[in-house]
Short mmCIF file of C-alpha atoms and ligand atoms in Angstrom, two decimals:
data_model
loop_
_atom_site.label_atom_id
_atom_site.label_comp_id
_atom_site.label_asym_id
_atom_site.label_seq_id
_atom_site.Cartn_x
_atom_site.Cartn_y
_atom_site.Cartn_z
CA MET W 1 -29.00 -14.11 8.56
CA ASN W 2 -26.30 -16.89 8.62
CA LYS W 3 -22.57 -15.79 8.07
CA VAL W 4 -22.52 -16.69 4.07
CA ALA W 5 -25.50 -15.39 3.76
CA ARG W 6 -24.20 -11.70 5.36
CA PHE W 7 -21.05 -12.29 3.32
CA LYS W 8 -22.37 -12.50 0.06
CA GLU W 9 -24.48 -9.32 1.25
CA ALA W 10 -21.42 -7.82 1.47
CA LEU W 11 -19.53 -8.83 -1.81
CA LYS W 12 -22.52 -7.21 -3.66
CA GLN W 13 -20.21 -4.45 -3.87
CA GLU W 14 -17.87 -6.11 -6.12
CA GLU W 15 -19.35 -7.34 -9.67
CA VAL W 16 -18.25 -10.79 -9.24
CA ASP W 17 -20.12 -14.17 -9.70
CA ALA W 18 -18.08 -15.94 -7.10
CA ILE W 19 -15.13 -15.82 -4.65
CA ILE W 20 -12.53 -18.09 -4.11
CA ILE W 21 -11.88 -17.99 -0.42
CA SER W 22 -8.16 -18.73 0.59
CA LYS W 23 -7.31 -17.21 4.08
CA PRO W 24 -7.22 -19.93 6.25
CA THR W 25 -9.16 -17.94 9.23
CA ASN W 26 -11.73 -16.63 6.61
CA ARG W 27 -12.36 -20.48 5.47
CA ARG W 28 -12.97 -21.53 9.09
CA TYR W 29 -15.16 -18.70 9.83
CA LEU W 30 -17.59 -19.07 6.64
CA SER W 31 -17.64 -22.72 6.79
CA GLY W 32 -16.61 -24.43 9.89
CA PHE W 33 -14.02 -26.49 8.27
CA THR W 34 -10.79 -26.71 10.45
CA GLY W 35 -8.42 -28.48 8.27
CA SER W 36 -5.30 -26.93 7.16
CA SER W 37 -5.72 -27.09 3.35
CA GLY W 38 -8.19 -26.19 0.78
CA VAL W 39 -10.33 -23.39 -0.64
CA LEU W 40 -14.22 -22.41 -0.61
CA LEU W 41 -15.81 -21.25 -3.68
CA LEU W 42 -19.12 -19.46 -3.02
CA SER W 43 -21.38 -18.56 -5.71
CA LYS W 44 -24.82 -16.94 -5.88
CA SER W 45 -26.51 -20.92 -6.35
CA ARG W 46 -24.19 -23.09 -4.62
CA ASP W 47 -21.07 -23.25 -2.22
CA TYR W 48 -18.04 -25.60 -2.46
CA LEU W 49 -14.97 -26.77 -0.24
CA ILE W 50 -12.29 -28.04 -2.27
CA THR W 51 -9.67 -29.98 -0.29
CA ASP W 52 -7.60 -32.92 -0.66
CA PHE W 53 -7.95 -36.57 0.72
CA ARG W 54 -6.77 -35.89 4.20
CA TYR W 55 -9.97 -33.63 4.69
CA LYS W 56 -12.80 -34.94 3.02
CA GLU W 57 -14.31 -36.66 5.98
CA GLN W 58 -13.70 -34.16 8.14
CA GLY W 59 -15.42 -30.92 5.70
CA ARG W 60 -18.06 -33.53 5.28
CA LYS W 61 -18.64 -33.00 8.98
CA GLN W 62 -17.70 -29.75 9.65
CA ALA W 63 -18.85 -27.56 6.31
CA LYS W 64 -22.91 -27.90 6.78
CA GLY W 65 -24.16 -26.54 3.88
CA PHE W 66 -21.33 -26.87 1.72
CA GLU W 67 -20.58 -29.35 -1.10
CA VAL W 68 -17.42 -30.95 -0.55
CA ILE W 69 -15.31 -31.77 -3.23
CA GLN W 70 -11.87 -33.53 -2.97
CA TYR W 71 -9.65 -32.96 -5.68
CA GLU W 72 -7.07 -35.72 -7.33
CA GLU W 73 -5.08 -34.27 -10.00
CA SER W 74 -4.92 -30.43 -8.64
CA LEU W 75 -7.24 -27.93 -7.20
CA VAL W 76 -6.78 -25.86 -10.01
CA LYS W 77 -8.38 -28.23 -12.10
CA SER W 78 -11.11 -28.94 -9.64
CA LEU W 79 -11.93 -25.25 -9.64
CA GLN W 80 -12.10 -25.29 -13.52
CA GLU W 81 -15.02 -28.07 -13.37
CA ILE W 82 -16.95 -25.77 -11.31
CA ILE W 83 -16.60 -22.52 -13.09
CA GLN W 84 -17.20 -24.30 -15.98
CA LYS W 85 -20.46 -26.08 -14.94
CA LEU W 86 -21.99 -22.94 -13.19
CA SER W 87 -20.83 -20.78 -16.08
CA LEU W 88 -18.83 -18.68 -13.82
CA LYS W 89 -17.59 -15.63 -15.89
CA ARG W 90 -15.76 -12.85 -12.93
CA VAL W 91 -14.13 -15.16 -10.00
CA GLY W 92 -13.27 -13.05 -7.05
CA VAL W 93 -10.01 -13.86 -5.36
CA GLU W 94 -8.89 -12.37 -2.22
CA LYS W 95 -6.27 -10.10 -2.87
CA ASP W 96 -4.43 -9.87 0.21
CA THR W 97 -4.07 -13.57 0.61
CA VAL W 98 -3.37 -15.41 -2.84
CA THR W 99 0.23 -15.05 -3.73
CA LEU W 100 0.99 -14.18 -7.36
CA ASP W 101 2.01 -17.74 -8.17
CA THR W 102 -1.67 -18.92 -7.19
CA TYR W 103 -2.96 -16.35 -9.28
CA GLN W 104 -1.28 -16.71 -12.52
CA GLU W 105 -2.07 -20.51 -12.16
CA TYR W 106 -5.41 -19.50 -11.97
CA VAL W 107 -5.05 -16.98 -15.06
CA GLU W 108 -2.70 -19.30 -17.45
CA ASN W 109 -4.99 -22.75 -16.62
CA ILE W 110 -8.93 -21.34 -16.20
CA LYS W 111 -9.51 -19.74 -19.35
CA GLU W 112 -13.00 -19.58 -18.64
CA ALA W 113 -13.13 -16.58 -16.42
CA ASP W 114 -11.52 -13.47 -15.32
CA PHE W 115 -9.89 -13.47 -11.82
CA ILE W 116 -10.93 -10.55 -9.97
CA PRO W 117 -8.72 -9.39 -6.87
CA VAL W 118 -11.17 -8.23 -4.13
CA ARG W 119 -10.54 -7.07 -0.54
CA ASP W 120 -11.15 -8.59 2.45
CA TYR W 121 -14.75 -8.66 3.43
CA CYS W 122 -15.07 -11.45 5.40
CA SER W 123 -12.56 -9.59 8.18
CA GLY W 124 -14.97 -6.74 8.02
CA LEU W 125 -17.74 -9.01 9.16
CA ARG W 126 -15.44 -10.56 11.59
CA GLN W 127 -15.14 -7.18 13.36
CA ILE W 128 -18.60 -8.00 14.97
CA LYS W 129 -18.65 -10.96 17.36
CA THR W 130 -21.45 -13.43 17.76
CA ARG W 131 -22.65 -14.65 20.93
CA GLU W 132 -20.71 -17.92 20.06
CA GLU W 133 -17.69 -16.47 19.34
CA ILE W 134 -17.81 -14.48 22.36
CA VAL W 135 -17.84 -17.44 24.42
CA LEU W 136 -14.74 -18.82 23.22
CA LEU W 137 -12.80 -16.08 23.54
CA LYS W 138 -13.90 -15.71 27.15
CA LYS W 139 -12.72 -19.33 27.49
CA ALA W 140 -9.27 -18.79 25.79
CA ILE W 141 -9.29 -15.42 28.01
CA SER W 142 -10.08 -17.45 30.93
CA LEU W 143 -7.22 -20.10 30.35
CA ALA W 144 -4.65 -17.49 30.13
CA ASP W 145 -5.96 -15.88 33.28
CA ALA W 146 -5.35 -19.15 35.24
CA ALA W 147 -1.95 -19.49 33.98
CA PHE W 148 -1.34 -15.93 35.29
CA LEU W 149 -2.15 -16.96 38.71
CA HIS W 150 0.00 -20.05 38.42
CA ILE W 151 3.01 -18.45 37.04
CA ARG W 152 2.63 -15.69 39.91
CA GLU W 153 3.15 -18.43 42.42
CA PHE W 154 5.94 -20.19 40.83
CA VAL W 155 8.44 -17.72 39.32
CA ARG W 156 11.40 -17.17 41.55
CA VAL W 157 14.85 -14.80 41.13
CA GLY W 158 17.39 -17.22 39.46
CA GLN W 159 14.85 -19.08 36.92
CA THR W 160 15.50 -18.17 33.13
CA GLU W 161 13.07 -16.18 31.18
CA LYS W 162 12.86 -19.39 29.48
CA GLU W 163 11.64 -21.60 31.97
CA VAL W 164 8.57 -19.14 33.22
CA ALA W 165 7.46 -19.18 29.61
CA ALA W 166 7.65 -22.90 29.12
CA GLU W 167 5.81 -23.28 32.69
CA LEU W 168 2.89 -20.94 31.26
CA GLU W 169 2.90 -22.80 28.06
CA TYR W 170 2.69 -25.78 29.94
CA TYR W 171 0.08 -24.79 32.18
CA MET W 172 -2.45 -23.47 29.61
CA ARG W 173 -2.09 -26.82 27.38
CA LYS W 174 -3.06 -28.89 30.27
CA LEU W 175 -6.41 -26.78 30.98
CA GLY W 176 -7.17 -27.09 27.58
CA ALA W 177 -5.45 -24.93 25.38
CA GLU W 178 -4.89 -26.18 21.32
CA LYS W 179 -1.92 -24.01 21.50
CA ASN W 180 -0.23 -20.78 21.97
CA ALA W 181 -1.79 -17.80 20.82
CA PHE W 182 1.57 -16.58 19.69
CA ASP W 183 5.61 -16.96 21.01
CA THR W 184 5.39 -16.27 24.76
CA ILE W 185 7.11 -12.97 25.58
CA ALA W 186 9.48 -13.12 28.95
CA ALA W 187 11.38 -10.00 29.09
CA SER W 188 13.10 -9.28 32.19
CA GLY W 189 15.19 -6.59 33.99
CA VAL W 190 16.52 -4.48 31.08
CA ARG W 191 15.35 -6.52 28.52
CA SER W 192 12.03 -5.47 29.79
CA SER W 193 12.11 -2.27 27.52
CA LEU W 194 12.02 -4.32 24.64
CA PRO W 195 8.35 -4.35 23.91
CA HIS W 196 8.47 -7.68 22.01
CA GLY W 197 11.65 -9.38 23.76
CA LEU W 198 10.97 -13.16 23.25
CA ALA W 199 11.89 -15.28 26.55
CA SER W 200 15.74 -15.81 26.72
CA ASN W 201 18.05 -17.53 28.52
CA LYS W 202 18.71 -14.84 31.05
CA VAL W 203 18.37 -15.18 34.49
CA ILE W 204 15.65 -13.25 36.29
CA LYS W 205 17.31 -11.29 39.01
CA LYS W 206 16.02 -9.58 42.38
CA GLY W 207 14.79 -5.88 41.28
CA ASP W 208 13.74 -6.77 37.92
CA PHE W 209 10.69 -6.11 36.22
CA VAL W 210 9.10 -9.22 34.29
CA THR W 211 7.22 -8.75 31.43
CA LEU W 212 5.07 -11.71 30.36
CA ASP W 213 2.51 -11.13 27.45
CA PHE W 214 0.99 -14.24 26.50
CA GLY W 215 -2.48 -15.90 25.42
CA ALA W 216 -3.96 -19.22 24.67
CA VAL W 217 -5.68 -20.58 21.58
CA TYR W 218 -9.15 -22.00 22.17
CA GLU W 219 -11.08 -23.79 19.25
CA GLY W 220 -9.77 -21.36 17.23
CA TYR W 221 -10.18 -18.08 19.21
CA HIS W 222 -7.16 -16.03 20.42
CA SER W 223 -6.58 -14.69 23.93
CA ASP W 224 -3.81 -12.27 24.31
CA MET W 225 -2.59 -10.45 27.84
CA THR W 226 0.22 -8.90 29.77
CA ARG W 227 1.18 -8.19 32.87
CA THR W 228 4.40 -6.99 34.35
CA LEU W 229 5.68 -9.02 37.86
CA ILE W 230 8.26 -6.75 39.95
CA MET W 231 11.04 -9.11 41.77
CA GLY W 232 10.92 -7.60 44.99
CA GLN W 233 9.98 -4.10 46.43
CA PRO W 234 9.84 -1.53 43.60
CA ASP W 235 11.72 1.42 43.91
CA ALA W 236 10.14 4.94 43.38
CA LYS W 237 10.77 5.32 39.65
CA GLN W 238 9.47 1.65 38.87
CA SER W 239 6.36 2.62 40.98
CA LYS W 240 5.78 5.67 39.13
CA ILE W 241 6.14 3.90 35.60
CA TYR W 242 4.20 1.18 36.68
CA ASN W 243 1.59 3.01 38.12
CA THR W 244 1.61 5.61 34.90
CA VAL W 245 1.13 2.88 32.81
CA LEU W 246 -1.69 1.53 34.71
CA THR W 247 -3.62 4.51 34.84
CA ALA W 248 -3.66 5.15 31.34
CA GLN W 249 -4.62 1.31 30.86
CA THR W 250 -7.81 1.73 33.11
CA GLU W 251 -8.96 5.22 32.22
CA ALA W 252 -8.56 3.90 28.82
CA GLU W 253 -10.79 0.88 29.61
CA ARG W 254 -13.01 3.40 31.70
CA LYS W 255 -13.47 5.50 28.37
CA ILE W 256 -13.53 3.47 25.36
CA LYS W 257 -17.10 3.16 23.90
CA PRO W 258 -18.76 2.26 20.50
CA GLY W 259 -19.01 5.57 18.32
CA MET W 260 -15.27 6.25 19.20
CA THR W 261 -12.69 5.80 16.51
CA GLY W 262 -9.25 3.94 17.33
CA LYS W 263 -7.28 7.09 17.18
CA GLU W 264 -9.75 8.53 19.77
CA ALA W 265 -9.57 5.49 22.33
CA ASP W 266 -6.00 5.40 21.60
CA SER W 267 -5.74 9.21 22.52
CA ILE W 268 -7.17 8.40 26.23
CA ALA W 269 -3.92 6.70 27.22
CA ARG W 270 -1.59 7.94 25.25
CA GLU W 271 -2.14 11.71 26.68
CA ILE W 272 -1.77 10.17 30.28
CA ILE W 273 1.65 8.62 29.70
CA GLU W 274 2.58 12.14 27.47
CA GLU W 275 1.46 13.96 30.65
CA ALA W 276 3.77 12.08 32.99
CA GLY W 277 6.44 13.29 30.80
CA TYR W 278 7.28 9.28 28.86
CA GLY W 279 5.48 9.92 25.11
CA GLU W 280 8.17 9.29 23.60
CA TYR W 281 8.74 5.76 25.45
CA PHE W 282 5.11 4.91 24.35
CA GLY W 283 6.09 4.02 20.53
CA HIS W 284 3.38 1.49 19.90
CA SER W 285 -0.51 1.74 19.12
CA LEU W 286 -2.76 0.96 22.36
CA GLY W 287 -4.51 -1.96 21.15
CA HIS W 288 -5.85 -4.43 18.33
CA ALA W 289 -8.94 -6.66 17.93
CA VAL W 290 -8.47 -10.21 18.60
CA GLY W 291 -10.42 -13.27 17.19
CA LEU W 292 -9.94 -16.34 14.85
CA ASP W 293 -6.73 -14.08 14.42
CA ILE W 294 -4.54 -12.63 16.81
CA HIS W 295 -3.88 -9.47 15.05
CA GLU W 296 -7.39 -7.99 13.59
CA LYS W 297 -8.60 -4.86 12.67
CA PRO W 298 -10.14 -2.30 14.16
CA PHE W 299 -6.87 -1.02 15.84
CA LEU W 300 -6.70 1.36 18.56
CA SER W 301 -4.04 3.43 16.84
CA PRO W 302 -3.13 6.99 16.03
CA ARG W 303 -3.39 5.76 12.47
CA ASP W 304 -6.96 4.29 12.43
CA ASP W 305 -9.95 5.96 12.33
CA SER W 306 -12.49 3.25 11.88
CA VAL W 307 -15.06 3.73 14.40
CA LEU W 308 -15.61 1.19 17.12
CA LYS W 309 -19.00 -0.73 17.45
CA ALA W 310 -20.51 -2.95 20.10
CA GLY W 311 -19.43 -6.73 19.78
CA VAL W 312 -15.96 -6.20 18.67
CA VAL W 313 -13.06 -7.67 21.53
CA VAL W 314 -10.06 -5.39 21.49
CA SER W 315 -6.95 -5.30 23.37
CA VAL W 316 -5.98 -2.39 25.70
CA GLU W 317 -1.80 -2.18 26.44
CA PRO W 318 -0.09 0.91 26.76
CA GLY W 319 3.44 0.74 27.82
CA ILE W 320 6.47 2.55 28.87
CA TYR W 321 9.81 1.15 27.72
CA LEU W 322 12.95 2.82 28.78
CA PRO W 323 16.28 1.83 26.75
CA ASP W 324 18.81 -0.08 29.04
CA TRP W 325 16.42 0.53 31.73
CA GLY W 326 13.29 -1.56 31.32
CA GLY W 327 9.67 -1.12 30.77
CA VAL W 328 6.21 -1.89 31.83
CA ARG W 329 3.22 -3.09 29.87
CA ILE W 330 -0.33 -3.85 31.15
CA GLU W 331 -2.85 -5.81 28.61
CA ASP W 332 -6.33 -6.78 29.00
CA LEU W 333 -8.79 -7.54 26.36
CA VAL W 334 -11.88 -5.91 26.19
CA LEU W 335 -15.82 -6.23 24.61
CA ILE W 336 -17.37 -3.33 23.32
CA THR W 337 -20.75 -3.24 24.67
CA PRO W 338 -23.50 -0.47 23.93
CA GLN W 339 -22.85 1.35 27.03
CA GLY W 340 -18.86 1.09 26.97
CA CYS W 341 -16.76 -1.83 27.37
CA GLU W 342 -16.46 -4.90 29.89
CA VAL W 343 -13.26 -5.74 30.63
CA LEU W 344 -12.99 -10.05 30.02
CA THR W 345 -9.71 -10.43 31.39
CA LYS W 346 -9.81 -11.14 35.39
CA SER W 347 -6.51 -11.17 36.39
CA PRO W 348 -5.17 -8.62 39.22
CA LYS W 349 -2.94 -5.58 38.08
CA ASN W 350 -2.65 -3.47 41.12
CA ILE W 351 1.37 -3.08 41.84
CA ASN W 352 1.19 -4.34 45.17
CA GLU W 353 -0.31 -7.42 43.59
CA MET W 354 2.69 -7.88 41.02
CA ILE W 355 5.21 -7.65 43.83
CA ILE W 356 7.33 -11.26 44.33
CA ASP W 357 8.94 -11.05 47.46
CA LYS W 358 10.50 -14.43 47.59
MN1 LIG Z 1 -2.03 -7.71 22.16
#
């Protein structure tokens, strides 16, 4: 079954004649259309992509199996014409995406149908990656891996965090990345205790930890990795914190397998960090799935009871952050396989490979 057929199968739980897909990543997943504007209308009989003049030609090339409609007056008017033509009575809308404003516009202008808020079934399907998606994710991951090896040679005491982040981003773009997966995190010294410290004008000093969290987008698919460099020989405390995070990270990768819940996966790393006495300094969850979005379900989190399945690509990213001292995070992406998990991020992560002594 193709993606659209699988989606319609899942949607049978809702009593709707059709659904409007507005979330850009769902629109892309179901149709292949990569433009920034438009909606899909999927009905039992026919499927439409409704977009504007800018995307008509592109839509026809990309959205195979969809009738492409270029709206003239307004998107709502085109929707209404299709709803009339197909005699649709109950039309689903994605309740986590459509704004109240748009919802009201539908309700007020299209009296022929009722609009039913529907949960995001497409994101459920998107959890299990197809073979083609895994190829694209691996490509996005390889771009970030290459950039990390480059930056390990590039980084010097005296550079600012922003210079390092810019070099990482430029290098990934030069290798073929469409864009950054998110704003690059480059947090050095005491700033490394900020789990999401965006690159600043701070100058990197001898003795600093430098946490780099970055990723590339390749054909819509995101990579996400973190490594923490050490500017010089680590002292005993730095070694202890680093190796505690590394042990938590590698043990989680060794043990995560399908059938486990997100909560169980999280606890593998969390227990190791707690036993070392740093439990209160690991204040975020262990990981999140990635794909067309940078943060997707399921989450490896104390609050996620959903069961992990083979085909999910998820981050494994424990950290310890000591306020006014610094912090360490190490993050790989892994593919959950029928047997366990395959680590897709290939960059080194042992402490002696993180030392920048120049
Ligand atoms: Mn991440």
